[in-house]
Every structure is written in structure tokens, then in C-alpha cells.
Coordinates of C-alpha atoms in Angstrom, one line a residue:
X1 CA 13.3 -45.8 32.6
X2 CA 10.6 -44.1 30.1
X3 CA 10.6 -40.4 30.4
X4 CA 7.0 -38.7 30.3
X5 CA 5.8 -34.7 31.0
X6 CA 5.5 -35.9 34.4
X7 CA 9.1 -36.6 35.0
X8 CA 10.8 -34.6 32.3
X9 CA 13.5 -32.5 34.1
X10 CA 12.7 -28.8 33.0
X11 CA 14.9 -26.3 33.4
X12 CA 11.7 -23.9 33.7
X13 CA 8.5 -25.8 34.8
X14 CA 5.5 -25.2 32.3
X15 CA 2.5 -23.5 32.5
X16 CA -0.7 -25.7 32.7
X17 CA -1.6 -25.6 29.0
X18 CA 1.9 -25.8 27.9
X19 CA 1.7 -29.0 30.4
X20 CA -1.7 -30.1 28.8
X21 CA -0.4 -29.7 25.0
X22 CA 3.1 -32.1 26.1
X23 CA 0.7 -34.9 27.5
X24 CA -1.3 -34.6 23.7
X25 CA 1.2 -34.5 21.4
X26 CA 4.6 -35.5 22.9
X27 CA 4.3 -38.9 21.4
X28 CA 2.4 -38.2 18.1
X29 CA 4.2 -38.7 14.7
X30 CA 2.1 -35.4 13.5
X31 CA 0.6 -32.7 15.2
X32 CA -0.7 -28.6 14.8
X33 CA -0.1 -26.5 18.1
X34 CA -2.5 -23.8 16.8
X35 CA -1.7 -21.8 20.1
X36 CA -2.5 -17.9 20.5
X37 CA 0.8 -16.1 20.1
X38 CA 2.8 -15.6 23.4
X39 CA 1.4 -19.1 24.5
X40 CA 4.5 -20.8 24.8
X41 CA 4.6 -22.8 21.4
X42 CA 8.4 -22.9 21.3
X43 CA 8.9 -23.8 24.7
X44 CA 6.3 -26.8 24.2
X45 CA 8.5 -28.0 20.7
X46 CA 11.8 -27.4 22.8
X47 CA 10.4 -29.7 25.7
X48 CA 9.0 -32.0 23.1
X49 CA 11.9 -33.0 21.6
X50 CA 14.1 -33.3 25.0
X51 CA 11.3 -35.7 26.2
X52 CA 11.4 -37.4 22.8
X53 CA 15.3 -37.3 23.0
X54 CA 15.4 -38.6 26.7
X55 CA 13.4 -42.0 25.6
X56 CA 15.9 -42.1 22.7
X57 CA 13.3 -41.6 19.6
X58 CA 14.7 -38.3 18.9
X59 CA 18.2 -37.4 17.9
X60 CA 17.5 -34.2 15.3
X61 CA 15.5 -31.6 14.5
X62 CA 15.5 -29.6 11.8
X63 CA 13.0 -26.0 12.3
X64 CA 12.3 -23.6 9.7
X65 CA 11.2 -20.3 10.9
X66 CA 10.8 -16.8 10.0
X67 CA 14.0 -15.1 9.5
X68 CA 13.4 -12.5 12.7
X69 CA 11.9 -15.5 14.7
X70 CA 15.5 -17.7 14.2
X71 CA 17.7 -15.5 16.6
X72 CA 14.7 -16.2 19.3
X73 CA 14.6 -20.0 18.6
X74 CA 18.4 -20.0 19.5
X75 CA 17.4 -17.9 23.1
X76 CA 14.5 -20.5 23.5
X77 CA 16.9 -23.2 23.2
X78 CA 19.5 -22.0 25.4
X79 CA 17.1 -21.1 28.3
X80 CA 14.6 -24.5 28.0
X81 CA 17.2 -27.2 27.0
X82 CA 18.3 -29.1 30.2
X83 CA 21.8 -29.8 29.1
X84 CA 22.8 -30.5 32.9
X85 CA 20.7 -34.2 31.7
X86 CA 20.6 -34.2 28.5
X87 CA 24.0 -33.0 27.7
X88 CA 25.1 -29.7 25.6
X89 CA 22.9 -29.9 22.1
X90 CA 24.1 -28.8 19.2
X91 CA 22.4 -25.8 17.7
X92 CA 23.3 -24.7 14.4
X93 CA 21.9 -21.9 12.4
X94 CA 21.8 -22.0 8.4
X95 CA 23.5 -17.9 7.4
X96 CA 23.8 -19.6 3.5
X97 CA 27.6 -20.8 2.6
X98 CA 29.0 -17.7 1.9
X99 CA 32.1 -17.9 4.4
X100 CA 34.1 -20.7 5.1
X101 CA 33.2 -20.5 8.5
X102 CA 29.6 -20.9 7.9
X103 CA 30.1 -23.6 5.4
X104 CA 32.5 -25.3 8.2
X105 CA 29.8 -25.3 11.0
X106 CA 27.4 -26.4 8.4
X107 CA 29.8 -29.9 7.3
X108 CA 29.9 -30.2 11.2
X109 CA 26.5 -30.3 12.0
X110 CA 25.7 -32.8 8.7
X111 CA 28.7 -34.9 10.0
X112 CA 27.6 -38.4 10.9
X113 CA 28.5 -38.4 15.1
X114 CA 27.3 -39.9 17.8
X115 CA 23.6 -39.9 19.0
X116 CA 23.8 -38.5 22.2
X117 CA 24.6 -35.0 21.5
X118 CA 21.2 -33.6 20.1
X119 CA 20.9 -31.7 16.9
X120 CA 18.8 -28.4 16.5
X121 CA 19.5 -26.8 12.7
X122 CA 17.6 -24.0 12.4
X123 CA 16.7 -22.7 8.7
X124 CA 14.9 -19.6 8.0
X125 CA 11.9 -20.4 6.1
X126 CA 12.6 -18.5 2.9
X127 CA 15.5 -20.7 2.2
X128 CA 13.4 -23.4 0.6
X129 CA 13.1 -20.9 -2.3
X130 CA 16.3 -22.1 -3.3
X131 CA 17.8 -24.7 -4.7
X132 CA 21.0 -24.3 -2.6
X133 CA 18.7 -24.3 0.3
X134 CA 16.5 -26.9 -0.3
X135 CA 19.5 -29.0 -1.3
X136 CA 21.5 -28.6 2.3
X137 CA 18.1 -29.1 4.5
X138 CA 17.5 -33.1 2.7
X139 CA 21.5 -33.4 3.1
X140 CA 20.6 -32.8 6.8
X141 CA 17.7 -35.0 7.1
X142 CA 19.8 -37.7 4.7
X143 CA 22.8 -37.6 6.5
X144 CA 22.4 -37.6 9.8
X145 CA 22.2 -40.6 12.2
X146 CA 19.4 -41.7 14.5
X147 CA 15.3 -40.2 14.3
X148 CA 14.6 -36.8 12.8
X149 CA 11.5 -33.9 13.7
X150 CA 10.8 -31.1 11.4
X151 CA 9.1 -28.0 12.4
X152 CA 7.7 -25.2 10.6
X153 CA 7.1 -22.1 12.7
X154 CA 4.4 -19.9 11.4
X155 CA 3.6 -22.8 8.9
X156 CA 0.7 -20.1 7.4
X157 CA 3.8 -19.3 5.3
X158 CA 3.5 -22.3 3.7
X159 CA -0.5 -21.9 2.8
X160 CA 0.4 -21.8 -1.1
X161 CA 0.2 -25.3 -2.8
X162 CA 1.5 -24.0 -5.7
X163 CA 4.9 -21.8 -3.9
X164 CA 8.3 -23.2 -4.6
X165 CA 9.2 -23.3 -0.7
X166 CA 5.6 -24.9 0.6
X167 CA 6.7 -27.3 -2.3
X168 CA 10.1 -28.2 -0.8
X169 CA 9.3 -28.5 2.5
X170 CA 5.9 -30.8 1.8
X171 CA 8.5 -32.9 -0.2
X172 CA 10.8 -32.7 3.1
X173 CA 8.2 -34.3 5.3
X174 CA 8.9 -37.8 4.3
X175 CA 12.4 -37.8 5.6
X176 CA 11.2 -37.2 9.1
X177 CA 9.5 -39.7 12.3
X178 CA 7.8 -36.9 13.6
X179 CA 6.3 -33.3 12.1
X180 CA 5.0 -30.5 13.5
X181 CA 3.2 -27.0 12.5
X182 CA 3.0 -23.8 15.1
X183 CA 0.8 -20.8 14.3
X184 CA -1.5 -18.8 16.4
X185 CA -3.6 -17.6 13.1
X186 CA -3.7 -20.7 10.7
X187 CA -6.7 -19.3 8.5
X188 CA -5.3 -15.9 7.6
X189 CA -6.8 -15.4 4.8
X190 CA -9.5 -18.6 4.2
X191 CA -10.2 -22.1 4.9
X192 CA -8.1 -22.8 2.2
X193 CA -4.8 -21.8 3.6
X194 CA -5.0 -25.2 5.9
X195 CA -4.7 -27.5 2.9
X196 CA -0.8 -27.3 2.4
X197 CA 0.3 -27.1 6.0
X198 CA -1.5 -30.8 6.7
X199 CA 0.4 -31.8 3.0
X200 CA 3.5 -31.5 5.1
X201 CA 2.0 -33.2 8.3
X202 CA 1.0 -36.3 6.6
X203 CA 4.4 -36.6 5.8
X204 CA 3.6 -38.4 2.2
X205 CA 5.7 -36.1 0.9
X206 CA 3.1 -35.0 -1.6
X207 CA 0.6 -32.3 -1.7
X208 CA -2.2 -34.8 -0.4
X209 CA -4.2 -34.4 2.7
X210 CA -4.6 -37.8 3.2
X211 CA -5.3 -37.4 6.8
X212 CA -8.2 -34.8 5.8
X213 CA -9.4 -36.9 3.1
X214 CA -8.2 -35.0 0.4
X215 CA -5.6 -36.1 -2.1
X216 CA -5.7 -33.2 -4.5
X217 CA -6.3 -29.2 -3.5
X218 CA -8.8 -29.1 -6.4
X219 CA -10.9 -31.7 -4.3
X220 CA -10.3 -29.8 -1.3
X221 CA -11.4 -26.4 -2.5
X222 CA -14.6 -28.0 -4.5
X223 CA -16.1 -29.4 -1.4
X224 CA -15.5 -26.2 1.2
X225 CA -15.3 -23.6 -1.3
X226 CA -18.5 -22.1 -3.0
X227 CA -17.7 -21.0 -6.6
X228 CA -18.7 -19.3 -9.6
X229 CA -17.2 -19.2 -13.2
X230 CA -16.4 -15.9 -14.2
X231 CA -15.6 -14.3 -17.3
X232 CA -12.8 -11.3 -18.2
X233 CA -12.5 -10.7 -21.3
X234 CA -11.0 -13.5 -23.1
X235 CA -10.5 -15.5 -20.3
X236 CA -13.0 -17.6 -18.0
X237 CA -12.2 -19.4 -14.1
X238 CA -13.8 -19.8 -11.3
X239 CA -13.6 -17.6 -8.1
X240 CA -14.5 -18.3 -4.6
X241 CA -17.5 -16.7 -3.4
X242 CA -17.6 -18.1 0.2
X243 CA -17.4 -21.6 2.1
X244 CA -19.5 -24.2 3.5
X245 CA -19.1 -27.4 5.4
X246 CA -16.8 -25.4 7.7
X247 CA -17.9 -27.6 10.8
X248 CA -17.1 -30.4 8.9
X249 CA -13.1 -28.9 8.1
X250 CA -12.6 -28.4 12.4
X251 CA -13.9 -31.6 12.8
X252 CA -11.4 -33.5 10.6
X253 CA -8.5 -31.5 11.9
X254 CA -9.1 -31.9 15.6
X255 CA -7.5 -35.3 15.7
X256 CA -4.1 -33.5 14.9
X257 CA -4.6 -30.6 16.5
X258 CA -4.6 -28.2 19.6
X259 CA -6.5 -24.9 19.6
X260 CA -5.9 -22.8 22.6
X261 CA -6.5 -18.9 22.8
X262 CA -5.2 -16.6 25.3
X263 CA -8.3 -16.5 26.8
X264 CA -8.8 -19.5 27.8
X265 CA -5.1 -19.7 29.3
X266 CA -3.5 -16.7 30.6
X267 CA -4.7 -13.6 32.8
X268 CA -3.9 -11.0 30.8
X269 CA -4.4 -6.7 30.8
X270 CA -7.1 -5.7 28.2
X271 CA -6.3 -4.4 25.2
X272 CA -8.0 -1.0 24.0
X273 CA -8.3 0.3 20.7
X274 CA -8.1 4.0 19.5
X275 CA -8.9 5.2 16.3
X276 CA -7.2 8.8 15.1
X277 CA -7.9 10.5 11.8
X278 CA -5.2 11.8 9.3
X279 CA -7.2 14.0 6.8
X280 CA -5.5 14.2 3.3
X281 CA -3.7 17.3 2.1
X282 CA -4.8 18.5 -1.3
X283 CA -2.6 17.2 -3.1
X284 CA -2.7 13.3 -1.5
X285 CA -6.5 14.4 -2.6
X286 CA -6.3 14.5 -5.7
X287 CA -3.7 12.3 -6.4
X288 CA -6.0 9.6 -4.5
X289 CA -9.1 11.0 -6.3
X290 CA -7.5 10.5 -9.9
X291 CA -6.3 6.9 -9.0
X292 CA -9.6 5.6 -7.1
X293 CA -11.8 7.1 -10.2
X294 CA -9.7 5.2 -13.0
X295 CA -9.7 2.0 -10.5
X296 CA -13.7 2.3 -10.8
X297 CA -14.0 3.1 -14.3
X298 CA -11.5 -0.6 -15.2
X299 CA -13.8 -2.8 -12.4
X300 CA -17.2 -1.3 -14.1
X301 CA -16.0 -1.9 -17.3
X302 CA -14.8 -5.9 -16.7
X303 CA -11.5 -4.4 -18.5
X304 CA -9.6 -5.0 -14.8
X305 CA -8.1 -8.2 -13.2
X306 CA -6.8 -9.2 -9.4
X307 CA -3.2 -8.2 -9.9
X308 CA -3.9 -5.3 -11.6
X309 CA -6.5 -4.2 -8.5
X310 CA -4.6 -4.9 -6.1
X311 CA -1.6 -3.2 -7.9
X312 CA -3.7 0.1 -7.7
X313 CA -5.3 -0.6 -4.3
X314 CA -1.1 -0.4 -2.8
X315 CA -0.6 2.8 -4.7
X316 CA -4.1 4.0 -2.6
X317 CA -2.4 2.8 0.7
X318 CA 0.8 4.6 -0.8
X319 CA -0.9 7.7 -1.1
X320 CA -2.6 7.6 1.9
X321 CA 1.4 6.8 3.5
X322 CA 2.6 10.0 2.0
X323 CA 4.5 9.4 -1.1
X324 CA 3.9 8.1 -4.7
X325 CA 6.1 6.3 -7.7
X326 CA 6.4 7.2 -10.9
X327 CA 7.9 5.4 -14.3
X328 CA 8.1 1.7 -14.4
X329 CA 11.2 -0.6 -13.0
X330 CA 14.3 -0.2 -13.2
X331 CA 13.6 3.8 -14.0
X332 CA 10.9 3.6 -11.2
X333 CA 11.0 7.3 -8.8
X334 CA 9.6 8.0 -5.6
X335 CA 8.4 11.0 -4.5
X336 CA 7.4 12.4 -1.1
X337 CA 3.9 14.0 -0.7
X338 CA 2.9 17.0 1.7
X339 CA 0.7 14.6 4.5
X340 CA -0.2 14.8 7.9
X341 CA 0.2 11.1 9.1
X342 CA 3.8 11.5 11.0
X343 CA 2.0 15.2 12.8
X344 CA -1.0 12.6 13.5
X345 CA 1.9 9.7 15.0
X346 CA 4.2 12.6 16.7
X347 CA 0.6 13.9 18.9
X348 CA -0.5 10.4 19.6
X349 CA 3.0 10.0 20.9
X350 CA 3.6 13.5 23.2
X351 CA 0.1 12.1 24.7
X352 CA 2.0 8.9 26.4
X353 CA 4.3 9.5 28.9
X354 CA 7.7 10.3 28.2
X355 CA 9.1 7.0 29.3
X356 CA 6.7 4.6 27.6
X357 CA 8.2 2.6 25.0
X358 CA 6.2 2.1 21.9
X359 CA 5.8 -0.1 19.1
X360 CA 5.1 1.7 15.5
X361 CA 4.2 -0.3 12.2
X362 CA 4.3 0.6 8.4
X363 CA 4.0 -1.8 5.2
X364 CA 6.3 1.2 3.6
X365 CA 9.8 1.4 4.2
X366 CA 9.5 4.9 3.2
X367 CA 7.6 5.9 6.6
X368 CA 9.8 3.9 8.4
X369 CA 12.6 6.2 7.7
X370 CA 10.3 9.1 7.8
X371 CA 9.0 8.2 10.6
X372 CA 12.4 7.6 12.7
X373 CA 14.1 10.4 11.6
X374 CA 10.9 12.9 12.6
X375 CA 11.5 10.8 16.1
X376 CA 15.3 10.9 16.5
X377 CA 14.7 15.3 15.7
X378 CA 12.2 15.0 18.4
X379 CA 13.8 12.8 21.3
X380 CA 17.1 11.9 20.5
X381 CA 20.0 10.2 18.0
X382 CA 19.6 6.8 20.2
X383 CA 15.7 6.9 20.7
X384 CA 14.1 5.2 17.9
X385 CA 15.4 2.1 15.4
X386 CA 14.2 0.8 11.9
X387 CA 13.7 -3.0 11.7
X388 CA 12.8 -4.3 7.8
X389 CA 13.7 -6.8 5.4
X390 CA 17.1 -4.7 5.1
X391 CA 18.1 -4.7 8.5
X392 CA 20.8 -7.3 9.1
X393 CA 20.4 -10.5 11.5
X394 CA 23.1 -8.8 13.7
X395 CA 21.0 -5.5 13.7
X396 CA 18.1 -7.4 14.6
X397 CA 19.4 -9.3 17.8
X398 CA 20.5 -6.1 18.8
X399 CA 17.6 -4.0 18.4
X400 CA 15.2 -6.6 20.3
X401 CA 17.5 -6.6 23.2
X402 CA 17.8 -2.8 23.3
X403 CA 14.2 -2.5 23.4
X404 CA 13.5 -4.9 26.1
X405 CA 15.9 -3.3 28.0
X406 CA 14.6 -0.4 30.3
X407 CA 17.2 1.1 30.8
X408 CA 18.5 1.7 26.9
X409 CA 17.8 4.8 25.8
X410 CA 15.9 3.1 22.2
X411 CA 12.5 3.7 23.1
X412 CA 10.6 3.2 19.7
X413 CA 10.7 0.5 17.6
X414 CA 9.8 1.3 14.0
X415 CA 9.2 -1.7 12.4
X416 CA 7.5 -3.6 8.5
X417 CA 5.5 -5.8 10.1
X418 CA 6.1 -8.1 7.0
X419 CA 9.5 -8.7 8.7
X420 CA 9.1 -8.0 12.4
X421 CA 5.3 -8.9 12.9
X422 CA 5.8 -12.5 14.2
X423 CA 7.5 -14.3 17.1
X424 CA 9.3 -11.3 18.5
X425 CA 8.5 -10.2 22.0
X426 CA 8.1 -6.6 22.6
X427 CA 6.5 -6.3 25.7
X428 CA 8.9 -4.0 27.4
X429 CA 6.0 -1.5 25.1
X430 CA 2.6 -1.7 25.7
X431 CA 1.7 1.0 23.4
X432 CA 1.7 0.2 19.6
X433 CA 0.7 2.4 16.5
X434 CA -0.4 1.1 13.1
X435 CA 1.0 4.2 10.9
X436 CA -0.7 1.7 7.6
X437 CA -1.7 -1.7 7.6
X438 CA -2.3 -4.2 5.4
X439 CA -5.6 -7.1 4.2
X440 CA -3.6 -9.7 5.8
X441 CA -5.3 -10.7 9.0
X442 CA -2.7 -12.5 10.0
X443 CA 0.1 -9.9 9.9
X444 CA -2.1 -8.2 11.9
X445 CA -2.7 -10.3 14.4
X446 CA 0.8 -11.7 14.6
X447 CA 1.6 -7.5 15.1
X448 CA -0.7 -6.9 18.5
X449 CA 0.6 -9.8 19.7
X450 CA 3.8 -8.7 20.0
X451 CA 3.5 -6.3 22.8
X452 CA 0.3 -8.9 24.5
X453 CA 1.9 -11.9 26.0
X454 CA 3.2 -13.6 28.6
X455 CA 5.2 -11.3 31.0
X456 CA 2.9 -7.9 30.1
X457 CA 1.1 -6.6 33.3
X458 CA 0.2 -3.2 31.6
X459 CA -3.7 -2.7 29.8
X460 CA -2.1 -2.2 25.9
X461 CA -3.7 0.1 23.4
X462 CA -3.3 0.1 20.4
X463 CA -4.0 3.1 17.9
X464 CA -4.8 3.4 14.2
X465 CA -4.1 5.9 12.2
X466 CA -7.1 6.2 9.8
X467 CA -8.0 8.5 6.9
X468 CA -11.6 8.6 7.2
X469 CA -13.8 7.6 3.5
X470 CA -10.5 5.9 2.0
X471 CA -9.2 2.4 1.5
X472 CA -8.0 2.3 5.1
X473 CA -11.8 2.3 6.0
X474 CA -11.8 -1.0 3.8
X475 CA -8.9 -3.1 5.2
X476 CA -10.8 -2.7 8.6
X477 CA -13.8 -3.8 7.7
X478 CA -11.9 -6.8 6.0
X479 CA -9.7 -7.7 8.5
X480 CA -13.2 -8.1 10.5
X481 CA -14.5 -9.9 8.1
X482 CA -11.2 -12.4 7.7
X483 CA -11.4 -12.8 11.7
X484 CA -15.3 -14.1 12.0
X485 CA -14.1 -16.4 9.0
X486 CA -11.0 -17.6 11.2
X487 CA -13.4 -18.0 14.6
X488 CA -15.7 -20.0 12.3
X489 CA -13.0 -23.0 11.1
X490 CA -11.4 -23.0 14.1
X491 CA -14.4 -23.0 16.1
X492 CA -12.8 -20.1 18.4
X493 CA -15.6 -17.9 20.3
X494 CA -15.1 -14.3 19.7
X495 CA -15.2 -12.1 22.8
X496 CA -15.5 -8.1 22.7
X497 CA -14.8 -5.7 19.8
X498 CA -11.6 -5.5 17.3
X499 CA -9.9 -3.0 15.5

């Protein structure tokens, strides 16, 4: 008897656009949920595949996802798979072959076995930057019996044509019957960031849009990107200057995709934001002064490119953060500036009340362990936690469940929202702070999210911390900028102010 959304047996019933998005795409060979974050989009893959499974055109799936999103795809699983029907699966998560215990489970899940038992192998997505990696994820998809799914989570991580792991994966897609993409912001940056991401949907197994109409990104950028040849110095390219056709791009991906906001779906409290200033000491003052005057001199005088502006721009956002580095790697120093940004955090803080929970970001690893330690003084050993690219997968479960967790004393999460930015939930907060941010709409995006999703029945505020006439001034106004650009592909409507 075929199995369909309507008579799938879930274990939790879904909401009525995770219902609407299973009777789209179930069946599809290739599709794009491009759902707000907190919309479900795991739940809907999960579901997809038992569905698929049930009718006996699915039998594996292999999902690569950020490295903090891969301990919540195993919750996701646990809690949606309906393994009183479709029998126990078997989930396996990819921790490298550094043990024999992980290399073990790993020959076990690759093992040829019988169909019934479904397969989930779960890969974070910076593996595919190595060979080893990229080797063990085509063994999977070459080994295994019966019809295979890839998933990329976040696939915005794979927006570089030219990146080692957007590469593999791309090349990856061919040994799959069915391929999917999940991100709430797939423009983070431009119109350009889609190309890659359909690569891997046409499953071609070559960087060619086929489906788009595109089989080289140089065609692809010509015909949406405006350009102009530039010179520097010896050297002459082209740069983008802005877009066109746009309508034209949202039209072509509609047939493989689904666009839905949280406004258009869930009820949700508003979100307020609240600017709070952090005047420079004088000595960030002149140490910023020194560095924004020779960064203006090199840009007037053509004698400056990208990296190296962008290189300065960080050491501006560094300044701004309270510290600065000095020599060159491996000799390179760090040293801690007189600033008022934690005082600035530690008031905005003693304003909420003393059992709110509260999300805090930094790009700088540095604050984080500032900033925890000047919170730990103020409220306790137990009361605050860093979460960053050095934080172990162990640490990591642990921390989210602590902070969900009313009752545990951890009440603020002090995260790089590099690493922690996407797929976590963090509602039990409905506070956050952005001690520095970054250009990159999409990490901050990803960020509010966290705390604005389903099961949060508080209004959330978020506050910037802001240092008025500096380059934090500038990576708000771009991140505005970014997000119109976004709206304008996707063909979202934008509703109230931002940031």
C-alpha cells in the first residue's frame, strides 16, 4: 500500500507548512527547503525520508551539516523517526578514524546489510576538506545497498565554486536518487552564492546549473552580475558592481524550491532591537585612529587590495573588541587594551532580571573568555559557558542541554557565532547581545534566530553593542544592505525595521 503525507505514521504530527512542504517535495529527485530558521526543516527531511523509506525508494541517507548542528540531527532523529513502523534506523555519526571504535562503527554502517533497517550517516560538513573525508562519504554512497539521499544543511556553506568541500560534495551528488539543500538565508552575501548549491542539486556531479540554465559560473555571473574591469597596479579584473535580472533568478529556481518565512507560518513574540554605545578609551583611540588613517591613505592611493582591506578592517573590529596583535605568525602577540565594551555588556545585563537567561555573541575568542570570566566574578563559577571552534562535541551537547534547562544554574551562553550561530535552539533565552559582529548577513541572521523559534512565547530583544563613528556603524548599514538584496532574489517582503 503506497505511503503518502496523508497516512505517514508520525511520531509528532506536523505543523501545516511542514505538512504543505512533504506534499511538494516528498517525491522530487531535487529540491531547496529555503525555510526561515526554527521552521521545522529537519523534521520535514526526517519525515521525508521515512515516507520515502516506507514506499521502499529510500534505504540511506547521508547529511552533512555544521559541526554544532550534527549532535541536534541525532536528537531530531530520535524524536521524529517512527521506529515502532519503520523499525530502529541506524544512525551513525562520522568523529574521523582516530579510535578503533570509531573506525568499527564506521566499517558497520558501510557494511552491505539488509534493506530494512534505514541508514542516517551523518558527516559534519568541513570534512569534505579532506581527502580522508571525502574518501569515506563515496565509500558510503558506493557501498551501500538499495537508493541513497544526500543532504546538506546550511548548504550557503557550500556557495564557493572554487572551495575544496563545495567541490567534493557537488561531485557527490551523482551517487545519490534524491538531493536536497536546507537554509533559511540562501543569499548571504549575493545572488551569486545560489550557483554552487543547485551544482549539487542537479546531481551532474559537475559545477553546472543545468537546471538554471547555466553550465559554467562565469556564464552565471555575466548574465546577473553587473561588472567593471578594474585596474591595481599591475594587475586588471573585473569586480561586481551590482545585479540585474534578479526576477528572472527567483523565477528559474521556483520549480525546485520552497520559500517560507516565519511570517507567513508561525505566531510568534516580536523581536525588539536596542542599540547601546561603547565609547573608545584613548588608547583604543588612537590605536584605531593610526590604523583607519593608513587604511585610507593605501585605498586613495590604488596601492591596497581586498585581502589586504579586509585584513585591516578585522584589526578595526579588534580594536574596537578590546585587544590588538602584534609581529607576524608564528611570533604573533596579543595584547589586551583598556575598553569599556564588557562595563557596557555587565549594565545591559544587571538591567534584565536576575533569572533571565541570555544569549552573548563575539567573532573574538578573546572576549569570549573576557567576557565569561567578568560573568563567572559577577554571578557565579557555574553561570556562564564558552562555546567556539575549540570547545569539544562532548562540551557542546552539554552546554545546549544545560542552557535549555531551567533549572541549571548556566545562565549565559557565550558563544562565536562562526561556530554556534546556526541550527542550535536557545530559546530557553530570549535576550541576546551582539558584543561584535561580523559583514556576514547570514551569520547574523542564523544568530537571532537562535533564541526566535518555535516554542518561544517571550517578545526577544536583542542589543548591540555599538561604538558610535567606527566600522561597527558600517557592518550595520551593510548587513541592511545584504538583507534588501536577499528579499530581492528570493522575492521575500520585508516587514518592520532591522538591526
Amino acid at each position: 500500500m503506497r505511503v503518502t503525507p496523508e497516512t505517514y505514521p508520525y511520531v509528532l504530527r506536523p505543523f501545516d507548512h511542514q505538512r504543505a512542504a512533504l506534499d511538494d517535495s516528498w517525491g522530487l529527485e531535487q529540491f531547496a527547503h529555503f525555510l526561515d530558521p526554527g521552521l521545522g526543516k529537519t523534521k520535514i527531511t526526517i519525515d521525508t525520508c521515512g515516507i520515502l523509506h516506507a514506499n521502499d525508494k529510500l534505504h540511506n541517507v547521508l547529511i552533512f551539516a555544521p559541526n554544532s548542528v550534527v549532535g541536534p540531527w541525532v536528537e531530531e532523529i530520535e524524536k521524529h523517526w517512527p521506529a515502532k513502523q519503520l523499525g530502529e534506523p541506524h544512525v551513525f555519526r562520522w568523529k574521523g578514524l582516530t579510535t578503533k571504535t570509531n573506525q568499527r562503527e564506521y566499517e558497520e554502517i558501510v557494511a552491505p546489510t539488509d534493506l530494512a533497517q534505514f541508514r542516517f550517516f551523518l558527516m559534519n560538513v568541513e570534512s569534505q576538506s579532506s581527502q580522508k573525508g571525502r574518501a569515506c562519504a563515496e565509500e558510503f554512497l558506493k557501498r551501500v545497498p538499495g537508493r541513497k539521499m544526500i543532504v546538506v544543511d546550511e548548504s550557503s556553506l557550500i556557495k564557493s565554486p572554487k572551495a575544496a568541500r563545495s567541490k567534493a560534495i557537488v561531485g557527490l551528488g551523482k551517487l545519490a536518487e534524491y538531493r536536497r539543500i536546507l537554509t533559511g538565508t540562501p543569499v548571504p552575501n549575493s545572488p551569486m552564492d545560489v550557483f554552487a548549491p543547485f551544482c549539487f542539486l542537479s546531481g551532474s556531479g559537475r559545477m553546472q546549473a543545468g537546471q538554471l540554465g547555466f553550465r559554467t559560473y562565469l556564464a552565471f555571473r555575466s548574465y546577473y552580475a553587473i561588472e567593471r574591469q578594474r585596474v591595481l597596479g599591475p594587475r586588471s579584473f573585473k569586480e561586481i558592481v551590482g545585479y540585474q535580472r534578479l526576477d528572472d533568478l527567483n523565477r528559474r529556481m521556483d520549480p525546485y524550491t520552497l520559500r517560507l518565512t516565519k511570517d507567513e507560518c508561525l505566531d510568534l513574540p516580536d523581536k525588539t532591537y536596542v542599540k547601546h554605545e561603547a565609547v573608545l578609551t584613548p588608547d583604543q583611540a588612537k590605536l584605531y585612529a593610526d590604523v583607519s588613517k593608513n587604511l585610507l591613505a593605501e585605498i586613495d592611493g590604488g596601492l591596497i587590495d581586498t585581502s589586504v582591506a579586509l585584513t585591516k578592517l578585522l584589526r578595526l573590529q579588534q580594536i574596537i573588541a578590546g585587544h590588538v596583535t602584534s609581529g607576524s605568525p608564528p611570533d604573533e602577540e596579543v595584547h589586551t587594551l583598556d575598553s569599556n565594551r564588557v562595563s557596557v555588556l555587565m549594565e545591559i545585563i544587571a538591567g534584565l532580571a536576575n533569572t533571565e537567561k541570555v544569549v552573548i555573541w563575539s567573532d573574538w575568542r578573546l572576549s569570549l573568555e573576557e567576557i565569561a570570566s567578568a560573568l563567572r566574578k559577577e554571578y557565579g563559577a557555574d553561570s556562564a559557558a564558552t562555546f567556539h571552534g575549540g570547545t569539544s562535541n562532548a562540551d557542546r551537547d552539554d552546554i545546549r542541554a544545560r542552557f535549555q534547562d531551567p533549572k541549571d544554574p548556566l545562565r549565559f551562553f557565550v558563544g562565536n557565532p562562526a561556530t554556534a550561530g546556526m541550527g542550535l535552539t536557545l530559546h530557553a533565552a530570549s535576550n541576546m547581545i551582539f558584543f561584535t559582529r561580523s559583514f556576514r548577513m547570514e551569520q547574523r541572521v542564523q544568530a537571532e534566530e537562535r533564541i526566535h523559534r518555535i516554542g518561544q512565547h517571550r517578545p526577544c530583544t536583542y542589543f548591540d553593542i555599538v561604538t558610535p563613528g567606527s566600522v561597527d556603524e558600517h557592518i550595520l548599514r551593510a548587513l541592511r544592505e545584504k538583507r534588501k538584496l536577499s528579499a530581492k532574489v528570493l522575492g521575500d517582503m520585508l516587514r518592520g525595521e532591522w538591526i
